[in-house]
Amino acid sequence: MKNTTRSFISGILVTLSVLGVIGAAAAASQQTATLDYADIKITMDGQVVTPTDANGAAVEPFAISGTTYLPVRAVAKALGLDVTWDSATSTVVLTTPEAEKSVYITRTGEKYHYDSNCNGGTYWAVPFETATGMGLEPCSKCVH
Ligand SMILES: [Zn+2]
């Protein structure tokens, strides 16, 4: 076991954070857990991902009863996803950045579509940036 004091303090801070988040949603859901810091590392396609908090301070992954808990913002960022927190519903909202979404186009159409079956045409998927780069406009029927 490495640096027990630091792990203990981190464990308390994480526990408080977890309880704080859970507590805001439903106070009755509070639980106490033993956090296992085992020098857990994250890589994405071979590249090391160093999770940090909103202030850039390192955040160490941990495990509870064999399940590994990773900071979702760092993982989402590594995957190229946008992440927001909906406090009203206590939901982590992951979204594909608009520029990376696939859209559907036809050979001669002037619109791009989110629905690959819109209007019953024959579509093929292209990156959003390709469609907008071709000057195509959003379909009023399926693009919201
Ligand atoms: Zn459409």
mmCIF file with all atom_site columns, C-alpha atoms and ligand atoms in Angstrom:
data_model
loop_
_atom_site.group_PDB
_atom_site.id
_atom_site.type_symbol
_atom_site.label_atom_id
_atom_site.label_alt_id
_atom_site.label_comp_id
_atom_site.label_asym_id
_atom_site.label_entity_id
_atom_site.label_seq_id
_atom_site.pdbx_PDB_ins_code
_atom_site.Cartn_x
_atom_site.Cartn_y
_atom_site.Cartn_z
_atom_site.occupancy
_atom_site.B_iso_or_equiv
_atom_site.pdbx_formal_charge
_atom_site.auth_seq_id
_atom_site.auth_comp_id
_atom_site.auth_asym_id
_atom_site.auth_atom_id
_atom_site.pdbx_PDB_model_num
ATOM   1   C  CA . MET A 1 1   ? 0.000   0.000  0.000   1.00 0.00 ? 1   MET A CA 1
ATOM   2   C  CA . LYS A 1 2   ? 1.412   3.354  -0.962  1.00 0.00 ? 2   LYS A CA 1
ATOM   3   C  CA . ASN A 1 3   ? 1.215   6.570  1.015   1.00 0.00 ? 3   ASN A CA 1
ATOM   4   C  CA . THR A 1 4   ? -1.486  5.519  3.423   1.00 0.00 ? 4   THR A CA 1
ATOM   5   C  CA . THR A 1 5   ? -2.038  8.975  4.892   1.00 0.00 ? 5   THR A CA 1
ATOM   6   C  CA . ARG A 1 6   ? -2.597  10.591 1.496   1.00 0.00 ? 6   ARG A CA 1
ATOM   7   C  CA . SER A 1 7   ? -4.895  7.774  0.388   1.00 0.00 ? 7   SER A CA 1
ATOM   8   C  CA . PHE A 1 8   ? -6.853  8.048  3.607   1.00 0.00 ? 8   PHE A CA 1
ATOM   9   C  CA . ILE A 1 9   ? -7.304  11.790 3.199   1.00 0.00 ? 9   ILE A CA 1
ATOM   10  C  CA . SER A 1 10  ? -8.193  11.381 -0.483  1.00 0.00 ? 10  SER A CA 1
ATOM   11  C  CA . GLY A 1 11  ? -10.626 8.673  0.514   1.00 0.00 ? 11  GLY A CA 1
ATOM   12  C  CA . ILE A 1 12  ? -12.329 10.996 2.945   1.00 0.00 ? 12  ILE A CA 1
ATOM   13  C  CA . LEU A 1 13  ? -12.517 13.780 0.369   1.00 0.00 ? 13  LEU A CA 1
ATOM   14  C  CA . VAL A 1 14  ? -13.916 11.463 -2.288  1.00 0.00 ? 14  VAL A CA 1
ATOM   15  C  CA . THR A 1 15  ? -16.354 9.970  0.189   1.00 0.00 ? 15  THR A CA 1
ATOM   16  C  CA . LEU A 1 16  ? -17.537 13.439 1.111   1.00 0.00 ? 16  LEU A CA 1
ATOM   17  C  CA . SER A 1 17  ? -17.852 14.361 -2.561  1.00 0.00 ? 17  SER A CA 1
ATOM   18  C  CA . VAL A 1 18  ? -19.773 11.203 -3.366  1.00 0.00 ? 18  VAL A CA 1
ATOM   19  C  CA . LEU A 1 19  ? -21.998 11.648 -0.345  1.00 0.00 ? 19  LEU A CA 1
ATOM   20  C  CA . GLY A 1 20  ? -22.448 15.296 -1.246  1.00 0.00 ? 20  GLY A CA 1
ATOM   21  C  CA . VAL A 1 21  ? -23.640 14.460 -4.730  1.00 0.00 ? 21  VAL A CA 1
ATOM   22  C  CA . ILE A 1 22  ? -25.830 11.604 -3.552  1.00 0.00 ? 22  ILE A CA 1
ATOM   23  C  CA . GLY A 1 23  ? -27.031 13.653 -0.619  1.00 0.00 ? 23  GLY A CA 1
ATOM   24  C  CA . ALA A 1 24  ? -28.214 16.441 -2.872  1.00 0.00 ? 24  ALA A CA 1
ATOM   25  C  CA . ALA A 1 25  ? -30.332 13.970 -4.825  1.00 0.00 ? 25  ALA A CA 1
ATOM   26  C  CA . ALA A 1 26  ? -31.646 11.871 -1.987  1.00 0.00 ? 26  ALA A CA 1
ATOM   27  C  CA . ALA A 1 27  ? -30.307 12.097 1.540   1.00 0.00 ? 27  ALA A CA 1
ATOM   28  C  CA . ALA A 1 28  ? -31.545 8.604  2.315   1.00 0.00 ? 28  ALA A CA 1
ATOM   29  C  CA . SER A 1 29  ? -29.129 7.142  -0.256  1.00 0.00 ? 29  SER A CA 1
ATOM   30  C  CA . GLN A 1 30  ? -25.977 7.865  1.727   1.00 0.00 ? 30  GLN A CA 1
ATOM   31  C  CA . GLN A 1 31  ? -23.656 4.926  2.145   1.00 0.00 ? 31  GLN A CA 1
ATOM   32  C  CA . THR A 1 32  ? -20.203 4.457  3.507   1.00 0.00 ? 32  THR A CA 1
ATOM   33  C  CA . ALA A 1 33  ? -17.682 2.705  1.294   1.00 0.00 ? 33  ALA A CA 1
ATOM   34  C  CA . THR A 1 34  ? -14.064 1.657  1.526   1.00 0.00 ? 34  THR A CA 1
ATOM   35  C  CA . LEU A 1 35  ? -12.156 3.198  -1.346  1.00 0.00 ? 35  LEU A CA 1
ATOM   36  C  CA . ASP A 1 36  ? -9.265  1.126  -2.642  1.00 0.00 ? 36  ASP A CA 1
ATOM   37  C  CA . TYR A 1 37  ? -6.512  3.227  -4.179  1.00 0.00 ? 37  TYR A CA 1
ATOM   38  C  CA . ALA A 1 38  ? -4.312  0.796  -6.096  1.00 0.00 ? 38  ALA A CA 1
ATOM   39  C  CA . ASP A 1 39  ? -2.419  3.244  -8.315  1.00 0.00 ? 39  ASP A CA 1
ATOM   40  C  CA . ILE A 1 40  ? -5.038  2.738  -11.054 1.00 0.00 ? 40  ILE A CA 1
ATOM   41  C  CA . LYS A 1 41  ? -4.010  4.210  -14.391 1.00 0.00 ? 41  LYS A CA 1
ATOM   42  C  CA . ILE A 1 42  ? -6.042  5.052  -17.507 1.00 0.00 ? 42  ILE A CA 1
ATOM   43  C  CA . THR A 1 43  ? -4.846  4.806  -21.097 1.00 0.00 ? 43  THR A CA 1
ATOM   44  C  CA . MET A 1 44  ? -6.704  5.575  -24.319 1.00 0.00 ? 44  MET A CA 1
ATOM   45  C  CA . ASP A 1 45  ? -5.279  3.959  -27.466 1.00 0.00 ? 45  ASP A CA 1
ATOM   46  C  CA . GLY A 1 46  ? -1.998  3.622  -25.615 1.00 0.00 ? 46  GLY A CA 1
ATOM   47  C  CA . GLN A 1 47  ? -1.875  7.234  -24.476 1.00 0.00 ? 47  GLN A CA 1
ATOM   48  C  CA . VAL A 1 48  ? -1.866  7.884  -20.734 1.00 0.00 ? 48  VAL A CA 1
ATOM   49  C  CA . VAL A 1 49  ? -4.917  9.809  -19.539 1.00 0.00 ? 49  VAL A CA 1
ATOM   50  C  CA . THR A 1 50  ? -4.245  11.864 -16.422 1.00 0.00 ? 50  THR A CA 1
ATOM   51  C  CA . PRO A 1 51  ? -7.560  12.676 -14.769 1.00 0.00 ? 51  PRO A CA 1
ATOM   52  C  CA . THR A 1 52  ? -7.833  16.108 -13.224 1.00 0.00 ? 52  THR A CA 1
ATOM   53  C  CA . ASP A 1 53  ? -10.525 18.113 -11.530 1.00 0.00 ? 53  ASP A CA 1
ATOM   54  C  CA . ALA A 1 54  ? -11.961 21.389 -12.827 1.00 0.00 ? 54  ALA A CA 1
ATOM   55  C  CA . ASN A 1 55  ? -8.949  23.218 -11.339 1.00 0.00 ? 55  ASN A CA 1
ATOM   56  C  CA . GLY A 1 56  ? -6.378  20.955 -12.966 1.00 0.00 ? 56  GLY A CA 1
ATOM   57  C  CA . ALA A 1 57  ? -5.487  19.058 -9.786  1.00 0.00 ? 57  ALA A CA 1
ATOM   58  C  CA . ALA A 1 58  ? -4.870  15.331 -10.224 1.00 0.00 ? 58  ALA A CA 1
ATOM   59  C  CA . VAL A 1 59  ? -7.769  13.069 -9.315  1.00 0.00 ? 59  VAL A CA 1
ATOM   60  C  CA . GLU A 1 60  ? -6.898  9.467  -8.537  1.00 0.00 ? 60  GLU A CA 1
ATOM   61  C  CA . PRO A 1 61  ? -9.188  6.643  -9.690  1.00 0.00 ? 61  PRO A CA 1
ATOM   62  C  CA . PHE A 1 62  ? -10.250 4.152  -7.012  1.00 0.00 ? 62  PHE A CA 1
ATOM   63  C  CA . ALA A 1 63  ? -12.145 0.910  -6.659  1.00 0.00 ? 63  ALA A CA 1
ATOM   64  C  CA . ILE A 1 64  ? -15.010 -0.094 -4.391  1.00 0.00 ? 64  ILE A CA 1
ATOM   65  C  CA . SER A 1 65  ? -15.525 -3.823 -3.920  1.00 0.00 ? 65  SER A CA 1
ATOM   66  C  CA . GLY A 1 66  ? -13.731 -4.625 -7.166  1.00 0.00 ? 66  GLY A CA 1
ATOM   67  C  CA . THR A 1 67  ? -15.482 -2.005 -9.326  1.00 0.00 ? 67  THR A CA 1
ATOM   68  C  CA . THR A 1 68  ? -13.212 0.733  -10.644 1.00 0.00 ? 68  THR A CA 1
ATOM   69  C  CA . TYR A 1 69  ? -14.488 4.310  -10.488 1.00 0.00 ? 69  TYR A CA 1
ATOM   70  C  CA . LEU A 1 70  ? -12.978 6.772  -12.951 1.00 0.00 ? 70  LEU A CA 1
ATOM   71  C  CA . PRO A 1 71  ? -13.507 10.535 -13.137 1.00 0.00 ? 71  PRO A CA 1
ATOM   72  C  CA . VAL A 1 72  ? -16.095 10.764 -15.900 1.00 0.00 ? 72  VAL A CA 1
ATOM   73  C  CA . ARG A 1 73  ? -14.932 14.159 -17.190 1.00 0.00 ? 73  ARG A CA 1
ATOM   74  C  CA . ALA A 1 74  ? -11.419 12.845 -17.860 1.00 0.00 ? 74  ALA A CA 1
ATOM   75  C  CA . VAL A 1 75  ? -12.720 9.684  -19.525 1.00 0.00 ? 75  VAL A CA 1
ATOM   76  C  CA . ALA A 1 76  ? -15.246 11.608 -21.637 1.00 0.00 ? 76  ALA A CA 1
ATOM   77  C  CA . LYS A 1 77  ? -12.560 14.057 -22.717 1.00 0.00 ? 77  LYS A CA 1
ATOM   78  C  CA . ALA A 1 78  ? -10.259 11.181 -23.696 1.00 0.00 ? 78  ALA A CA 1
ATOM   79  C  CA . LEU A 1 79  ? -13.087 9.728  -25.798 1.00 0.00 ? 79  LEU A CA 1
ATOM   80  C  CA . GLY A 1 80  ? -13.708 13.096 -27.441 1.00 0.00 ? 80  GLY A CA 1
ATOM   81  C  CA . LEU A 1 81  ? -17.110 13.541 -25.818 1.00 0.00 ? 81  LEU A CA 1
ATOM   82  C  CA . ASP A 1 82  ? -18.613 16.649 -24.279 1.00 0.00 ? 82  ASP A CA 1
ATOM   83  C  CA . VAL A 1 83  ? -19.750 16.244 -20.681 1.00 0.00 ? 83  VAL A CA 1
ATOM   84  C  CA . THR A 1 84  ? -22.105 18.316 -18.578 1.00 0.00 ? 84  THR A CA 1
ATOM   85  C  CA . TRP A 1 85  ? -23.814 17.815 -15.241 1.00 0.00 ? 85  TRP A CA 1
ATOM   86  C  CA . ASP A 1 86  ? -27.588 18.214 -14.957 1.00 0.00 ? 86  ASP A CA 1
ATOM   87  C  CA . SER A 1 87  ? -28.062 18.956 -11.272 1.00 0.00 ? 87  SER A CA 1
ATOM   88  C  CA . ALA A 1 88  ? -31.866 18.947 -11.534 1.00 0.00 ? 88  ALA A CA 1
ATOM   89  C  CA . THR A 1 89  ? -31.862 15.248 -12.460 1.00 0.00 ? 89  THR A CA 1
ATOM   90  C  CA . SER A 1 90  ? -28.409 14.309 -11.101 1.00 0.00 ? 90  SER A CA 1
ATOM   91  C  CA . THR A 1 91  ? -27.399 13.158 -14.553 1.00 0.00 ? 91  THR A CA 1
ATOM   92  C  CA . VAL A 1 92  ? -24.000 13.081 -16.203 1.00 0.00 ? 92  VAL A CA 1
ATOM   93  C  CA . VAL A 1 93  ? -24.800 14.087 -19.781 1.00 0.00 ? 93  VAL A CA 1
ATOM   94  C  CA . LEU A 1 94  ? -22.354 12.797 -22.400 1.00 0.00 ? 94  LEU A CA 1
ATOM   95  C  CA . THR A 1 95  ? -22.756 14.023 -25.955 1.00 0.00 ? 95  THR A CA 1
ATOM   96  C  CA . THR A 1 96  ? -20.908 13.609 -29.199 1.00 0.00 ? 96  THR A CA 1
ATOM   97  C  CA . PRO A 1 97  ? -19.640 17.022 -30.310 1.00 0.00 ? 97  PRO A CA 1
ATOM   98  C  CA . GLU A 1 98  ? -21.814 18.346 -33.142 1.00 0.00 ? 98  GLU A CA 1
ATOM   99  C  CA . ALA A 1 99  ? -18.862 18.459 -35.523 1.00 0.00 ? 99  ALA A CA 1
ATOM   100 C  CA . GLU A 1 100 ? -18.194 14.735 -35.095 1.00 0.00 ? 100 GLU A CA 1
ATOM   101 C  CA . LYS A 1 101 ? -21.749 13.479 -35.494 1.00 0.00 ? 101 LYS A CA 1
ATOM   102 C  CA . SER A 1 102 ? -22.614 11.522 -38.606 1.00 0.00 ? 102 SER A CA 1
ATOM   103 C  CA . VAL A 1 103 ? -25.419 12.869 -40.731 1.00 0.00 ? 103 VAL A CA 1
ATOM   104 C  CA . TYR A 1 104 ? -27.126 11.411 -43.791 1.00 0.00 ? 104 TYR A CA 1
ATOM   105 C  CA . ILE A 1 105 ? -27.151 12.897 -47.253 1.00 0.00 ? 105 ILE A CA 1
ATOM   106 C  CA . THR A 1 106 ? -28.376 11.924 -50.712 1.00 0.00 ? 106 THR A CA 1
ATOM   107 C  CA . ARG A 1 107 ? -26.492 12.276 -53.958 1.00 0.00 ? 107 ARG A CA 1
ATOM   108 C  CA . THR A 1 108 ? -28.441 15.299 -55.135 1.00 0.00 ? 108 THR A CA 1
ATOM   109 C  CA . GLY A 1 109 ? -30.150 16.625 -52.000 1.00 0.00 ? 109 GLY A CA 1
ATOM   110 C  CA . GLU A 1 110 ? -29.660 20.082 -50.541 1.00 0.00 ? 110 GLU A CA 1
ATOM   111 C  CA . LYS A 1 111 ? -30.317 18.958 -46.964 1.00 0.00 ? 111 LYS A CA 1
ATOM   112 C  CA . TYR A 1 112 ? -28.562 16.760 -44.420 1.00 0.00 ? 112 TYR A CA 1
ATOM   113 C  CA . HIS A 1 113 ? -30.562 14.430 -42.188 1.00 0.00 ? 113 HIS A CA 1
ATOM   114 C  CA . TYR A 1 114 ? -30.284 12.817 -38.756 1.00 0.00 ? 114 TYR A CA 1
ATOM   115 C  CA . ASP A 1 115 ? -32.758 10.119 -39.787 1.00 0.00 ? 115 ASP A CA 1
ATOM   116 C  CA . SER A 1 116 ? -31.242 7.667  -42.279 1.00 0.00 ? 116 SER A CA 1
ATOM   117 C  CA . ASN A 1 117 ? -34.772 6.829  -43.503 1.00 0.00 ? 117 ASN A CA 1
ATOM   118 C  CA . CYS A 1 118 ? -36.065 10.398 -43.789 1.00 0.00 ? 118 CYS A CA 1
ATOM   119 C  CA . ASN A 1 119 ? -38.410 10.703 -46.782 1.00 0.00 ? 119 ASN A CA 1
ATOM   120 C  CA . GLY A 1 120 ? -37.547 7.136  -47.819 1.00 0.00 ? 120 GLY A CA 1
ATOM   121 C  CA . GLY A 1 121 ? -34.508 8.150  -49.861 1.00 0.00 ? 121 GLY A CA 1
ATOM   122 C  CA . THR A 1 122 ? -31.197 6.377  -50.301 1.00 0.00 ? 122 THR A CA 1
ATOM   123 C  CA . TYR A 1 123 ? -28.745 7.982  -47.888 1.00 0.00 ? 123 TYR A CA 1
ATOM   124 C  CA . TRP A 1 124 ? -25.163 7.533  -46.899 1.00 0.00 ? 124 TRP A CA 1
ATOM   125 C  CA . ALA A 1 125 ? -23.501 8.645  -43.719 1.00 0.00 ? 125 ALA A CA 1
ATOM   126 C  CA . VAL A 1 126 ? -20.951 11.443 -43.781 1.00 0.00 ? 126 VAL A CA 1
ATOM   127 C  CA . PRO A 1 127 ? -19.352 13.507 -41.006 1.00 0.00 ? 127 PRO A CA 1
ATOM   128 C  CA . PHE A 1 128 ? -21.369 16.609 -40.054 1.00 0.00 ? 128 PHE A CA 1
ATOM   129 C  CA . GLU A 1 129 ? -18.469 18.801 -41.187 1.00 0.00 ? 129 GLU A CA 1
ATOM   130 C  CA . THR A 1 130 ? -18.554 17.212 -44.639 1.00 0.00 ? 130 THR A CA 1
ATOM   131 C  CA . ALA A 1 131 ? -22.258 17.959 -45.031 1.00 0.00 ? 131 ALA A CA 1
ATOM   132 C  CA . THR A 1 132 ? -21.934 21.577 -43.907 1.00 0.00 ? 132 THR A CA 1
ATOM   133 C  CA . GLY A 1 133 ? -18.775 21.910 -45.985 1.00 0.00 ? 133 GLY A CA 1
ATOM   134 C  CA . MET A 1 134 ? -20.851 20.948 -49.028 1.00 0.00 ? 134 MET A CA 1
ATOM   135 C  CA . GLY A 1 135 ? -23.233 23.779 -48.169 1.00 0.00 ? 135 GLY A CA 1
ATOM   136 C  CA . LEU A 1 136 ? -26.073 21.446 -47.214 1.00 0.00 ? 136 LEU A CA 1
ATOM   137 C  CA . GLU A 1 137 ? -28.799 22.811 -44.930 1.00 0.00 ? 137 GLU A CA 1
ATOM   138 C  CA . PRO A 1 138 ? -30.428 20.959 -42.016 1.00 0.00 ? 138 PRO A CA 1
ATOM   139 C  CA . CYS A 1 139 ? -33.571 19.018 -42.866 1.00 0.00 ? 139 CYS A CA 1
ATOM   140 C  CA . SER A 1 140 ? -36.557 20.716 -41.276 1.00 0.00 ? 140 SER A CA 1
ATOM   141 C  CA . LYS A 1 141 ? -38.229 17.346 -40.748 1.00 0.00 ? 141 LYS A CA 1
ATOM   142 C  CA . CYS A 1 142 ? -35.604 15.371 -38.819 1.00 0.00 ? 142 CYS A CA 1
ATOM   143 C  CA . VAL A 1 143 ? -32.884 17.788 -37.677 1.00 0.00 ? 143 VAL A CA 1
ATOM   144 C  CA . HIS A 1 144 ? -33.861 19.533 -34.464 1.00 0.00 ? 144 HIS A CA 1
HETATM 145 ZN ZN . ZN  B 2 .   ? -34.729 14.670 -42.846 1.00 0.00 ? 1   ZN  B ZN 1
#
